[in-house]
PDB file of C-alpha atoms (C1' of nucleotides) in Angstrom:
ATOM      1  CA  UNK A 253       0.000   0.000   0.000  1.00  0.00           C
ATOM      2  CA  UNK A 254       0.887   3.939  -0.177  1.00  0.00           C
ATOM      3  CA  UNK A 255       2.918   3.454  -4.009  1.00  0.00           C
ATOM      4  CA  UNK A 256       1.620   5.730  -6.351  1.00  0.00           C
ATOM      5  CA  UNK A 257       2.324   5.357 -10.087  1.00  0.00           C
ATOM      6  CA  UNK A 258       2.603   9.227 -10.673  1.00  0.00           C
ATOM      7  CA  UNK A 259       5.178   9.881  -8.378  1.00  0.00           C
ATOM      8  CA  UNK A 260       8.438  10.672 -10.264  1.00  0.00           C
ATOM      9  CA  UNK A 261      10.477   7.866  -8.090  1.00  0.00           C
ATOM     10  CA  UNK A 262       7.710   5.391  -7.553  1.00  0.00           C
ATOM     11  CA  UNK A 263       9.118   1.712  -7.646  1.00  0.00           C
ATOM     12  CA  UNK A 264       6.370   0.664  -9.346  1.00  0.00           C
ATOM     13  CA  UNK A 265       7.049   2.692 -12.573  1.00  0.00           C
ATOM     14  CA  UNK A 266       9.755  -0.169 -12.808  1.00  0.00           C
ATOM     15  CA  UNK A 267       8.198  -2.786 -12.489  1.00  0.00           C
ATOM     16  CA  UNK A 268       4.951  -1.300 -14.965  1.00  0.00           C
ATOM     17  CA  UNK A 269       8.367  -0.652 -17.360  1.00  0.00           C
ATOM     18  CA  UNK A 270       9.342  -4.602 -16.441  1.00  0.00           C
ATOM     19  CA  UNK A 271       6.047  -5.512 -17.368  1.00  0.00           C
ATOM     20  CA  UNK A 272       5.667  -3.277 -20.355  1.00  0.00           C
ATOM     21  CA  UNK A 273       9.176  -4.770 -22.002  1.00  0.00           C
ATOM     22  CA  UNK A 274       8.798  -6.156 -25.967  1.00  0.00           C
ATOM     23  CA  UNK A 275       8.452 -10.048 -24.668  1.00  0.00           C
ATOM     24  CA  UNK A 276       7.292  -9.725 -21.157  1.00  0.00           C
ATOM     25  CA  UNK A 277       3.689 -10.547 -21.967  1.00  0.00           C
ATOM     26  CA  UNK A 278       4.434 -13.528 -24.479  1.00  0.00           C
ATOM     27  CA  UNK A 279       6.864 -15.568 -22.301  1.00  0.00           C
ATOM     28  CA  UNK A 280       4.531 -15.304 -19.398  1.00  0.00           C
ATOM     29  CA  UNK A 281       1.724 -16.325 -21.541  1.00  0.00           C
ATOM     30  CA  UNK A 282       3.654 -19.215 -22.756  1.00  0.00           C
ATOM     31  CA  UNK A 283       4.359 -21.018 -19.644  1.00  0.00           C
ATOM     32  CA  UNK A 284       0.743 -20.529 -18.861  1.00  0.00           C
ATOM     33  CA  UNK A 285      -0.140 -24.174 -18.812  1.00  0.00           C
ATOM     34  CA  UNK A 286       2.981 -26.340 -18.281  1.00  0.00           C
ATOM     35  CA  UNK A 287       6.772 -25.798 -18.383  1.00  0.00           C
ATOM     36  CA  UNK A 288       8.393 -25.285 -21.147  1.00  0.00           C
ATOM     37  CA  UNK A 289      12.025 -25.450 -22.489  1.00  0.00           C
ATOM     38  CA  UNK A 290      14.272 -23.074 -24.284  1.00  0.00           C
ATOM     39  CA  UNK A 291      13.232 -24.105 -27.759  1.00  0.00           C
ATOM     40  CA  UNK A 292       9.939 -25.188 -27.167  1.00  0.00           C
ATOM     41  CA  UNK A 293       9.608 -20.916 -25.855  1.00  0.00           C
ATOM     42  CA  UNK A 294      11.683 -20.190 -29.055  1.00  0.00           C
ATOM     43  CA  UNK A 295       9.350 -21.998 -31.467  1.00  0.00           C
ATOM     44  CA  UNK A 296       6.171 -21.182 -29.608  1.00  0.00           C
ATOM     45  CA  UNK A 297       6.792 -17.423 -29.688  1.00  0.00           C
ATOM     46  CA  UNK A 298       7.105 -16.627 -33.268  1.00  0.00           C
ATOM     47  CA  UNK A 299      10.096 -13.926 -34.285  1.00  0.00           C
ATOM     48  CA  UNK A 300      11.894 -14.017 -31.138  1.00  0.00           C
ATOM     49  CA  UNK A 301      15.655 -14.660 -30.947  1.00  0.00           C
ATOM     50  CA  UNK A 302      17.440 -16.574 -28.933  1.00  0.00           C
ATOM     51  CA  UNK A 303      19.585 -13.653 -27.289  1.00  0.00           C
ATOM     52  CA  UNK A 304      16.676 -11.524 -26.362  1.00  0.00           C
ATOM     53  CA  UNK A 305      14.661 -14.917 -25.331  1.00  0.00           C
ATOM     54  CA  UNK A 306      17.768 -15.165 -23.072  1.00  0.00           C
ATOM     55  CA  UNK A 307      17.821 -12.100 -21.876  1.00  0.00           C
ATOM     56  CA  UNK A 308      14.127 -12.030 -21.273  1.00  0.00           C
ATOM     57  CA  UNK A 309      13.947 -15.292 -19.132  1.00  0.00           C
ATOM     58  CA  UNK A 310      17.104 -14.291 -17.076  1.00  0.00           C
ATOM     59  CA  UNK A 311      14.896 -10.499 -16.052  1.00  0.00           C
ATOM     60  CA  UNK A 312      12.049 -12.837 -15.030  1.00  0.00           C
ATOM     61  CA  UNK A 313      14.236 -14.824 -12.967  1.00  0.00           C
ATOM     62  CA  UNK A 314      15.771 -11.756 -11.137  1.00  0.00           C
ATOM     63  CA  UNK A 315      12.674 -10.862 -10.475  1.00  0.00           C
ATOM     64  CA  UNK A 316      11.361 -13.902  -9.434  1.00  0.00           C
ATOM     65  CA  UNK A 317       8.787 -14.688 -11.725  1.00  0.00           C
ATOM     66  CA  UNK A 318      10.056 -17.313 -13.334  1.00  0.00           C
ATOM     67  CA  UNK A 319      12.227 -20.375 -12.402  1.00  0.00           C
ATOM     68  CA  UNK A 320      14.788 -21.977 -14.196  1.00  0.00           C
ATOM     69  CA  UNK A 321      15.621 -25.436 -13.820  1.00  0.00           C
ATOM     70  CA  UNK A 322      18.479 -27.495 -15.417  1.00  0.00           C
ATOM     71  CA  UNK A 323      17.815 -31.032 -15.077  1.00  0.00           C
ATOM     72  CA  UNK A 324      21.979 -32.101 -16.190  1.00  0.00           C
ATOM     73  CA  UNK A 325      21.073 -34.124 -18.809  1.00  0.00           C
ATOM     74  CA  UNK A 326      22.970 -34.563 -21.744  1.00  0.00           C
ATOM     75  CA  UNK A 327      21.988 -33.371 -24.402  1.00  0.00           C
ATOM     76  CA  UNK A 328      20.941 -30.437 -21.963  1.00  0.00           C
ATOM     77  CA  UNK A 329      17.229 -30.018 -20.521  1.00  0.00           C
ATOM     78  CA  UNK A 330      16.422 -26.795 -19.163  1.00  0.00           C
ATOM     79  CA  UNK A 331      12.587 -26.073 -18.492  1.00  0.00           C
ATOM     80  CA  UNK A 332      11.148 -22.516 -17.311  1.00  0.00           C
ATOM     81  CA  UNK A 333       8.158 -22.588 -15.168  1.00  0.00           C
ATOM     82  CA  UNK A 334       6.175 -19.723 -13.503  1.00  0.00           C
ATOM     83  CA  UNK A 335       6.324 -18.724  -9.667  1.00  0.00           C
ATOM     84  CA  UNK A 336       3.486 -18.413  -7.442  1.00  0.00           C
ATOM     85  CA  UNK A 337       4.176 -14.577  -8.464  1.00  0.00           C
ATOM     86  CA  UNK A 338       4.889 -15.121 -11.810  1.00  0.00           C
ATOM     87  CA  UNK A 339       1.423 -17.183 -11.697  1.00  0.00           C
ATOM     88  CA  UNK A 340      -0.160 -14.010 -10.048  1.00  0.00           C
ATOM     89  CA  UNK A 341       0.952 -11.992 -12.795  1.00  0.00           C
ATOM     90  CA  UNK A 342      -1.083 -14.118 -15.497  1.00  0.00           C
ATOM     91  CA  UNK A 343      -4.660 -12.605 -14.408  1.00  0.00           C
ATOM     92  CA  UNK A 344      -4.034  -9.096 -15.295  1.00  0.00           C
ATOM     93  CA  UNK A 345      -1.666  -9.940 -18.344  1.00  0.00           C
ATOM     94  CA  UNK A 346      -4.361 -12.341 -19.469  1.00  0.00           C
ATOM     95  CA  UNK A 347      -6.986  -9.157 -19.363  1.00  0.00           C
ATOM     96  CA  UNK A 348      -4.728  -7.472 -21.135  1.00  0.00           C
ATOM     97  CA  UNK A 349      -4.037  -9.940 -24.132  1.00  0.00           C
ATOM     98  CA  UNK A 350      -7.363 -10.652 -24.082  1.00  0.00           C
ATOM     99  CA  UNK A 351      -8.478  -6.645 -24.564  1.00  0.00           C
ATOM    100  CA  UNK A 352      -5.752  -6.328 -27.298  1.00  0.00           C
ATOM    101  CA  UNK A 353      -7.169  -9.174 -29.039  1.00  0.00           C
ATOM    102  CA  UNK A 354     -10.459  -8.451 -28.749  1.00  0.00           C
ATOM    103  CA  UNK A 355      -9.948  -4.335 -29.645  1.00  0.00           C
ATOM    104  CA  UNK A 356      -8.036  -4.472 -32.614  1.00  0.00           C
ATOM    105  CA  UNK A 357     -10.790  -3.852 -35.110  1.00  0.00           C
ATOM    106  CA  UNK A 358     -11.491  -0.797 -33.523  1.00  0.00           C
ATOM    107  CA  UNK A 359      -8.211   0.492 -33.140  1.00  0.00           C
ATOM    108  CA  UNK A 360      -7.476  -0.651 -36.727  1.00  0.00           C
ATOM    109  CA  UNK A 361     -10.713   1.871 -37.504  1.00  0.00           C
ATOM    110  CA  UNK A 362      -9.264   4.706 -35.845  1.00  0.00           C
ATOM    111  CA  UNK A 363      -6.049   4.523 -36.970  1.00  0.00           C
ATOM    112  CA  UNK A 364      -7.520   4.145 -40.994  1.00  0.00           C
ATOM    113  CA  UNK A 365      -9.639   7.173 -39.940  1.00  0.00           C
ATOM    114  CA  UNK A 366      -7.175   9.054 -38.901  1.00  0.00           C
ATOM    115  CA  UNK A 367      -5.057   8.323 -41.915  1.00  0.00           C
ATOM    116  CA  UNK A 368      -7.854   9.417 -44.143  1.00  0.00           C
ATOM    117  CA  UNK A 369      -8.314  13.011 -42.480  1.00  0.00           C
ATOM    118  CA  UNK A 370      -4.408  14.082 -42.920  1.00  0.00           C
ATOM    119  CA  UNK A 371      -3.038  14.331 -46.276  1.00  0.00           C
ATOM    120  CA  UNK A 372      -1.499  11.794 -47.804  1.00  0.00           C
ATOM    121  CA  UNK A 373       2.478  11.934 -48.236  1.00  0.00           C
ATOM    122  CA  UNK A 374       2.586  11.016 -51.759  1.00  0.00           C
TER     123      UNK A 374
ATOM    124  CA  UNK B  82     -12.276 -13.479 -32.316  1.00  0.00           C
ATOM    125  CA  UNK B  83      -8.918 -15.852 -34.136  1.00  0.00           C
ATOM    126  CA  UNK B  84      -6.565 -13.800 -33.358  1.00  0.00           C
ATOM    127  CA  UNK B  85      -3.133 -15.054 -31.350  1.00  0.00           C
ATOM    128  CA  UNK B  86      -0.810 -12.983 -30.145  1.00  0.00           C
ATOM    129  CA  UNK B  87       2.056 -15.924 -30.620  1.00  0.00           C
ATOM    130  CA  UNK B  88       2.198 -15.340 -34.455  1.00  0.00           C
ATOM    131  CA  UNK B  89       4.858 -13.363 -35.600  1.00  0.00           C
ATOM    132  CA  UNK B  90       2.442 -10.965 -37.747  1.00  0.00           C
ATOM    133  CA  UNK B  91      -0.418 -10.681 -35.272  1.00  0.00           C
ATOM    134  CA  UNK B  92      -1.703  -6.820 -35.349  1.00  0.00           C
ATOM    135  CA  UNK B  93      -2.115  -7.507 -31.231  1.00  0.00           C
ATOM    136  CA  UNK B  94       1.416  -7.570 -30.839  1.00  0.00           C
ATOM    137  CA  UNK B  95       1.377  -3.723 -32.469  1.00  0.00           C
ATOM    138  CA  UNK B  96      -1.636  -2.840 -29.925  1.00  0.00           C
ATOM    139  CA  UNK B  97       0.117  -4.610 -27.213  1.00  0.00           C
ATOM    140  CA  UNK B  98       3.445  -2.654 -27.772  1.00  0.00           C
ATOM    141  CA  UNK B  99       1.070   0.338 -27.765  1.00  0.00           C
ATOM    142  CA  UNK B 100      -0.209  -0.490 -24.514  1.00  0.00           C
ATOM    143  CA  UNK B 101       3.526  -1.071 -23.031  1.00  0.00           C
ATOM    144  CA  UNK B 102       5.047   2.350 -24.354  1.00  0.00           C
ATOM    145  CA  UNK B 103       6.394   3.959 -21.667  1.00  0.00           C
ATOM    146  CA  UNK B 104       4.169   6.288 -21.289  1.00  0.00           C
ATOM    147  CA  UNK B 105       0.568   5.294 -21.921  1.00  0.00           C
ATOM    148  CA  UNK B 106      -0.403   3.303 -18.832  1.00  0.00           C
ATOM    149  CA  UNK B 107       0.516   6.821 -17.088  1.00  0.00           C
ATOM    150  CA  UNK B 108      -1.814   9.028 -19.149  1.00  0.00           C
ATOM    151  CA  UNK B 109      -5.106   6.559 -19.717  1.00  0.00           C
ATOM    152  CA  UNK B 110      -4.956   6.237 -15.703  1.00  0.00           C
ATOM    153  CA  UNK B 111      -4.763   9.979 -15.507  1.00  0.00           C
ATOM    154  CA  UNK B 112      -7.802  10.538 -17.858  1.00  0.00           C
ATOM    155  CA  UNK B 113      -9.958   7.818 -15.394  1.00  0.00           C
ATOM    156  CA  UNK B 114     -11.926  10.199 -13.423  1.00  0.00           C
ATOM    157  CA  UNK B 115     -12.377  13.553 -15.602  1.00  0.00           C
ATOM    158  CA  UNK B 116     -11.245  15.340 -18.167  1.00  0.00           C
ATOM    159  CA  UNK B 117      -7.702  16.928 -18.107  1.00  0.00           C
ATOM    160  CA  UNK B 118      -5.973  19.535 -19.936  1.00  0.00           C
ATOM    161  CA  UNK B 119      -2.602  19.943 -21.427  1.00  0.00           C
ATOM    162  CA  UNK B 120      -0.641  21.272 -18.056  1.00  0.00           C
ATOM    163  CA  UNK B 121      -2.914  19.278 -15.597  1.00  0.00           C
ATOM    164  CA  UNK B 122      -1.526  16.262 -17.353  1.00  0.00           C
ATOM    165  CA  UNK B 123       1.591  17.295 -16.934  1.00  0.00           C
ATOM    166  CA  UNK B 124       1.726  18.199 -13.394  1.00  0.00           C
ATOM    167  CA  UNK B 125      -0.443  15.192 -12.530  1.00  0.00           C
ATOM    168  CA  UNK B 126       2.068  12.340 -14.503  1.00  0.00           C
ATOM    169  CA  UNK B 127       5.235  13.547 -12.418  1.00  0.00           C
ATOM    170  CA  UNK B 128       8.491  13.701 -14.887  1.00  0.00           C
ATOM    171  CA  UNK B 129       6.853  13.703 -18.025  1.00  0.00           C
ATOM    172  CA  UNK B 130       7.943  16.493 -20.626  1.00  0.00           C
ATOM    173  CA  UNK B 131       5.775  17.922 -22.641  1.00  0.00           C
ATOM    174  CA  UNK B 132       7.123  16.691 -26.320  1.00  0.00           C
ATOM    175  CA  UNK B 133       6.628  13.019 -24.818  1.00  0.00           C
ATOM    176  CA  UNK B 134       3.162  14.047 -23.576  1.00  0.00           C
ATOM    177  CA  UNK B 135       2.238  15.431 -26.695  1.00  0.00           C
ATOM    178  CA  UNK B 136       3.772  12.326 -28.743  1.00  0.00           C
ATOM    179  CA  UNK B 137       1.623  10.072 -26.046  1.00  0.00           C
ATOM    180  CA  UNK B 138      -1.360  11.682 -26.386  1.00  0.00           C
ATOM    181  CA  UNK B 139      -1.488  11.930 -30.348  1.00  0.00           C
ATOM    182  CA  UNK B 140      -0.652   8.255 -30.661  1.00  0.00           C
ATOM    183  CA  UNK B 141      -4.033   7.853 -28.386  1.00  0.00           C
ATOM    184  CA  UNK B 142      -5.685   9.614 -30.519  1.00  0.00           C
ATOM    185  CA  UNK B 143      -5.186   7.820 -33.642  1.00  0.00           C
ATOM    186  CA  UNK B 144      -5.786   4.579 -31.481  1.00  0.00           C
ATOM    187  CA  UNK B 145      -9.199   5.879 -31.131  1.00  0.00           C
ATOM    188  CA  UNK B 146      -8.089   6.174 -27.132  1.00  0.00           C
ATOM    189  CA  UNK B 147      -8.700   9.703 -26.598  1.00  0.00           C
ATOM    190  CA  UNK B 148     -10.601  12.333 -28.050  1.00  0.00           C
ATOM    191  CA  UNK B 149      -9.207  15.817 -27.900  1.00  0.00           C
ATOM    192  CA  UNK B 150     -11.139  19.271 -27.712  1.00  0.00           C
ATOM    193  CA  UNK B 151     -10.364  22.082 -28.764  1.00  0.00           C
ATOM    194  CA  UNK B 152     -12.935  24.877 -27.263  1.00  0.00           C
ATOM    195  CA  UNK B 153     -10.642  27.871 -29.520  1.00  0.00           C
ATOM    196  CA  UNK B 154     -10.773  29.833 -26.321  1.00  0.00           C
ATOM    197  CA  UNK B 155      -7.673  32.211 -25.394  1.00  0.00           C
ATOM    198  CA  UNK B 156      -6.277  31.497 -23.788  1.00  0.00           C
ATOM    199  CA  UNK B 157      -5.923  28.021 -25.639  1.00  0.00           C
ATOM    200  CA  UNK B 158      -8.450  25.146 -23.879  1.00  0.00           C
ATOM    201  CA  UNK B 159      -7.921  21.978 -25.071  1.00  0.00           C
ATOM    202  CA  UNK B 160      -9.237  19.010 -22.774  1.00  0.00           C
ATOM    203  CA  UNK B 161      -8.399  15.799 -23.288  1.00  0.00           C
ATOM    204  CA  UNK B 162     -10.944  12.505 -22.015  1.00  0.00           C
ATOM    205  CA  UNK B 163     -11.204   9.063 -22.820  1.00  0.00           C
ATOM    206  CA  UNK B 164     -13.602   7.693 -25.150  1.00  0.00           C
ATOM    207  CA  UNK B 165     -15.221   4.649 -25.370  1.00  0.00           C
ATOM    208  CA  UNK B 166     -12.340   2.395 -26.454  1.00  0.00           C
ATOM    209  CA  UNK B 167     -10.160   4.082 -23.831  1.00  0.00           C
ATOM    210  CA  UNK B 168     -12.698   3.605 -21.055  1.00  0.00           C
ATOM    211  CA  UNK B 169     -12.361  -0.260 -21.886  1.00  0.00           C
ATOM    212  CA  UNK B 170      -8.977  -0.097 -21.835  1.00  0.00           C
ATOM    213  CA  UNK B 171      -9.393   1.306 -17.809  1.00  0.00           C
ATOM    214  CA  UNK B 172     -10.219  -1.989 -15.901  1.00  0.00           C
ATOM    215  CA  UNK B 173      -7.473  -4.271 -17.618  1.00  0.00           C
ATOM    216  CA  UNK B 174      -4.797  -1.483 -16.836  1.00  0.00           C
ATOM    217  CA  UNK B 175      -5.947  -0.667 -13.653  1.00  0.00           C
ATOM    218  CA  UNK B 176      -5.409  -4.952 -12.963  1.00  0.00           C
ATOM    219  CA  UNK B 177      -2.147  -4.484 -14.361  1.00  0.00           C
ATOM    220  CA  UNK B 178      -0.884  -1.270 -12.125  1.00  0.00           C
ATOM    221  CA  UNK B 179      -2.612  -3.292  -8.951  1.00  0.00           C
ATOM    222  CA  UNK B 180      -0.581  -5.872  -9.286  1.00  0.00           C
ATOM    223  CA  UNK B 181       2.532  -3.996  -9.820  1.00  0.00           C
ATOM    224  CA  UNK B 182       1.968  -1.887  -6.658  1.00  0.00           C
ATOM    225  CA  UNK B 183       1.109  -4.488  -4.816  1.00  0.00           C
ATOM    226  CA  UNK B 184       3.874  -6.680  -5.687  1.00  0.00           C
ATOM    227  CA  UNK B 185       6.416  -4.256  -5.563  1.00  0.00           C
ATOM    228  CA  UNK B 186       7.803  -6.140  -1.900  1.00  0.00           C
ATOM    229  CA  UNK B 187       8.269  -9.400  -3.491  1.00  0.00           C
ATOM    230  CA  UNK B 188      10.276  -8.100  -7.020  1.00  0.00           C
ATOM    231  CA  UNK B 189      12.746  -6.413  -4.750  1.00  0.00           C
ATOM    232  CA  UNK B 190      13.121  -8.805  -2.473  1.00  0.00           C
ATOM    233  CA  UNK B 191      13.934 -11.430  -5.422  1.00  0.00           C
ATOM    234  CA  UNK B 192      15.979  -8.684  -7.038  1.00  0.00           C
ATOM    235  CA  UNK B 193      17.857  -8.226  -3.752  1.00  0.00           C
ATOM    236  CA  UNK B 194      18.466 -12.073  -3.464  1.00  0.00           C
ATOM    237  CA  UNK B 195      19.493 -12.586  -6.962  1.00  0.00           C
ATOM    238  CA  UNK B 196      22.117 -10.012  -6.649  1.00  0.00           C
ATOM    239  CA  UNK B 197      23.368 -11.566  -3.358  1.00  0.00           C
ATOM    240  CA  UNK B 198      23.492 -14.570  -5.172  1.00  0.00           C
ATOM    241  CA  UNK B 199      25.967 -12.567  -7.766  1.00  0.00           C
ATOM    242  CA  UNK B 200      29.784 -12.008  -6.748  1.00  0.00           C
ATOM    243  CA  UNK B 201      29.760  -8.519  -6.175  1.00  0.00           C
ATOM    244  CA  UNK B 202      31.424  -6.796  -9.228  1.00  0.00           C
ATOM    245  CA  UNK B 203      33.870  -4.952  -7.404  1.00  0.00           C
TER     246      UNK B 203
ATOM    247  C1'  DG C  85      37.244 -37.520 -36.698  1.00  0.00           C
ATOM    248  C1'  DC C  86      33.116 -35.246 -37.355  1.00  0.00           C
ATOM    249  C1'  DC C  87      28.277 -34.212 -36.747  1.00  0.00           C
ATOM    250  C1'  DT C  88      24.247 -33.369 -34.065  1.00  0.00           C
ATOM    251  C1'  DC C  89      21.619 -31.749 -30.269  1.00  0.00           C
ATOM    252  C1'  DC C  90      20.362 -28.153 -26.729  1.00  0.00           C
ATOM    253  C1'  DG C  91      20.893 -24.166 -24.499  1.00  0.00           C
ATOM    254  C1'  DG C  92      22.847 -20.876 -24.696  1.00  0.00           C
ATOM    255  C1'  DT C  93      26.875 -16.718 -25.495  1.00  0.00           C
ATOM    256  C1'  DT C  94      29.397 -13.025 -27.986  1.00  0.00           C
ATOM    257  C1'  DC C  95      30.054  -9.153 -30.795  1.00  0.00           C
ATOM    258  C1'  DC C  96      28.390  -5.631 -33.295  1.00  0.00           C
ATOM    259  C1'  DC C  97      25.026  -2.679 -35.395  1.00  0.00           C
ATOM    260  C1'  DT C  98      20.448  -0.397 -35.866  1.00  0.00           C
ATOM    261  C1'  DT C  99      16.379   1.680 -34.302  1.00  0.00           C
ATOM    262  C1'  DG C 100      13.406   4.292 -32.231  1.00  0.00           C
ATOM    263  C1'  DA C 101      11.736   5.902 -28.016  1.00  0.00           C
ATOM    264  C1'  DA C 102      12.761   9.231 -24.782  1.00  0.00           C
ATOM    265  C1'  DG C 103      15.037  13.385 -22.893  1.00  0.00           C
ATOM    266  C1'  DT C 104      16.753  18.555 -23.103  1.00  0.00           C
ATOM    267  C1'  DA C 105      16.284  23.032 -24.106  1.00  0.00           C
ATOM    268  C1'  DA C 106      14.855  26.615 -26.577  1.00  0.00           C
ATOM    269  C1'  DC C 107      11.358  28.485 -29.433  1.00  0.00           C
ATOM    270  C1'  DT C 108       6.492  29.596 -31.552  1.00  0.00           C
ATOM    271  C1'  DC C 109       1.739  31.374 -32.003  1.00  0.00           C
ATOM    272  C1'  DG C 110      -2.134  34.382 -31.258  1.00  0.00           C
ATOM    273  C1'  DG C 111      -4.488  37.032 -28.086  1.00  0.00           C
ATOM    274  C1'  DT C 112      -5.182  39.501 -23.920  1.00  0.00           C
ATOM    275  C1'  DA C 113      -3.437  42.159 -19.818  1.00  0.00           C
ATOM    276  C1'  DT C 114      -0.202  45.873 -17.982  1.00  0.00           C
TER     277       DT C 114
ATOM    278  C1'  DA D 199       6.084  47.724 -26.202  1.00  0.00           C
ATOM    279  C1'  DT D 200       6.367  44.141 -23.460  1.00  0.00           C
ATOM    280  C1'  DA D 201       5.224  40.269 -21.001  1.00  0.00           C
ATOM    281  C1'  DC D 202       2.465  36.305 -20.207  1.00  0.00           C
ATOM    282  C1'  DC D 203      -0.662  32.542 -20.972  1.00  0.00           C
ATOM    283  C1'  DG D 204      -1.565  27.666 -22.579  1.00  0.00           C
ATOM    284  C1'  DA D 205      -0.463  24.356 -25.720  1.00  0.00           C
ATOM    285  C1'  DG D 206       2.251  22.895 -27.967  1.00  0.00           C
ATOM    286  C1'  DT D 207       6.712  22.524 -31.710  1.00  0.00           C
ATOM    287  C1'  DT D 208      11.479  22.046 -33.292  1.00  0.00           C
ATOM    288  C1'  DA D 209      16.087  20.573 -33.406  1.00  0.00           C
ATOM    289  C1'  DC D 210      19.406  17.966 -31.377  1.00  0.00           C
ATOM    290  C1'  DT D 211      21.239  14.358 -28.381  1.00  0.00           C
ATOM    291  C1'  DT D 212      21.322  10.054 -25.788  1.00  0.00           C
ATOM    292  C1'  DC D 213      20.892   5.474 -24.768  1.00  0.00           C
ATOM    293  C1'  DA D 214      19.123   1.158 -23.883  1.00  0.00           C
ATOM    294  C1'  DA D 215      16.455  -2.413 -26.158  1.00  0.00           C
ATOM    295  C1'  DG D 216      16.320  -5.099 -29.847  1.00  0.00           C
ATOM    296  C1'  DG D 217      17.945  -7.693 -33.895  1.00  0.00           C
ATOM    297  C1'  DG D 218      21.508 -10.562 -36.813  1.00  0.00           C
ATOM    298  C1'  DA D 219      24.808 -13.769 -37.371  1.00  0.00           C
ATOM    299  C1'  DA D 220      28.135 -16.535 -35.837  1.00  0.00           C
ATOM    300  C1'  DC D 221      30.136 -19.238 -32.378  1.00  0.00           C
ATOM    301  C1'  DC D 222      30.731 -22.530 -28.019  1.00  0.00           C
ATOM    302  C1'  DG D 223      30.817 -27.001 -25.100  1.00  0.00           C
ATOM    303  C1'  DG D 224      30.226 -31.548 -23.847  1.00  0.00           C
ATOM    304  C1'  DA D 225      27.828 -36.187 -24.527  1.00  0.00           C
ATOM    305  C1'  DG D 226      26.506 -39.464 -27.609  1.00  0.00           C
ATOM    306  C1'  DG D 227      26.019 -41.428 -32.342  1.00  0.00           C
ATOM    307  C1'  DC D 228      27.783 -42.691 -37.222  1.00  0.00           C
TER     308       DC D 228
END
DNA sequence: GCCTCCGGTTCCCTTGAAGTAACTCGGTAT
DNA sequence: ATACCGAGTTACTTCAAGGGAACCGGAGGC
């Protein structure tokens, strides 16, 4: 209690910025339902790269939203799994997926709108 | 409905990178209760300049987010609210910044461990 | 001896979002 | 004439996130 967003130093502004970050949303989403390893993350989200999957995975560790484990096997088996925070996380993140999905035909509308009332470039 | 934001060319992805920019979770929450103008934004969203805030508030408005108006009064009025869309937008953001100031303990704490867990670097 | 598999790492470059600071515009008040 | 207001704009800089491509290491298989 008593953290407020619009306060210039408020903590939370990093974590919102955490949150916020390009893949954030889609590896969380991912492990939704079951652990998954590196690859299976890599081929599930579409267009990421291994570096910034890394790099992803090893902020949601830090932050303790996701944990890693490396089972020693050869070849290597390393599966992700969300926290009980990460897990926590998955409610509002879901709302929000779920509102982007749902509102893109109307932001699609407004943006073609919007195009139409300026002049075209060309 | 069919959209997902796991494909690499899903529009959500664009709407959900709207969503994350640094700036907009900040100014939607701002708009919740009443119409604000130009300054009241900006004292209201501490640290904020106004070329961001302008560049935030534009992109909302081809997003369909917020509606400006201009009442051509002089000194200038211009009041910004949310529309519709924007409104909608309210309850999955206002999940989102709940959990991140309520969770705020628990990512430090990890953060703290994680770097305890680190050889110091110097 | 070399390849494959998995889970990365390394280096380097590009992009674009954000920040800084100074300036503009048109009208009214002093 | 000058200054001030609100609501921006403009030009320039900065910087971290992201992307690309190549490489690594050790076990087991051919």
């Amino acid at each position: 209690m008593g953290y407020d967003v619009m306060a210039r130093t408020c903590p939370s502004r990093v974590v919102l910025h955490r949150i916020g970050a390009r893949w954030t949303v889609f590896v969380v989403n991912a492990l939704e339902h079951q652990p998954l390893r590196f690859v299976e993350l890599r081929t599930h989200i579409q267009g990421i790269t291994p570096k910034v999957l890394t790099e992803t995975l090893r902020t949601l560790e830090r932050d303790g939203l996701v944990a890693r484990t490396d089972h020693e096997e050869h070849p290597p088996r390393v599966e992700y799994e969300l926290t009980e925070l990460g897990r926590s996380l998955l409610e509002p993140l879901r709302a929000v997926r779920r509102w982007a999905e749902a509102h893109i035909p109307e932001i699609q509308a407004a943006n073609a709108a919007a195009a139409a009332r300026e002049p075209g470039d060309s």
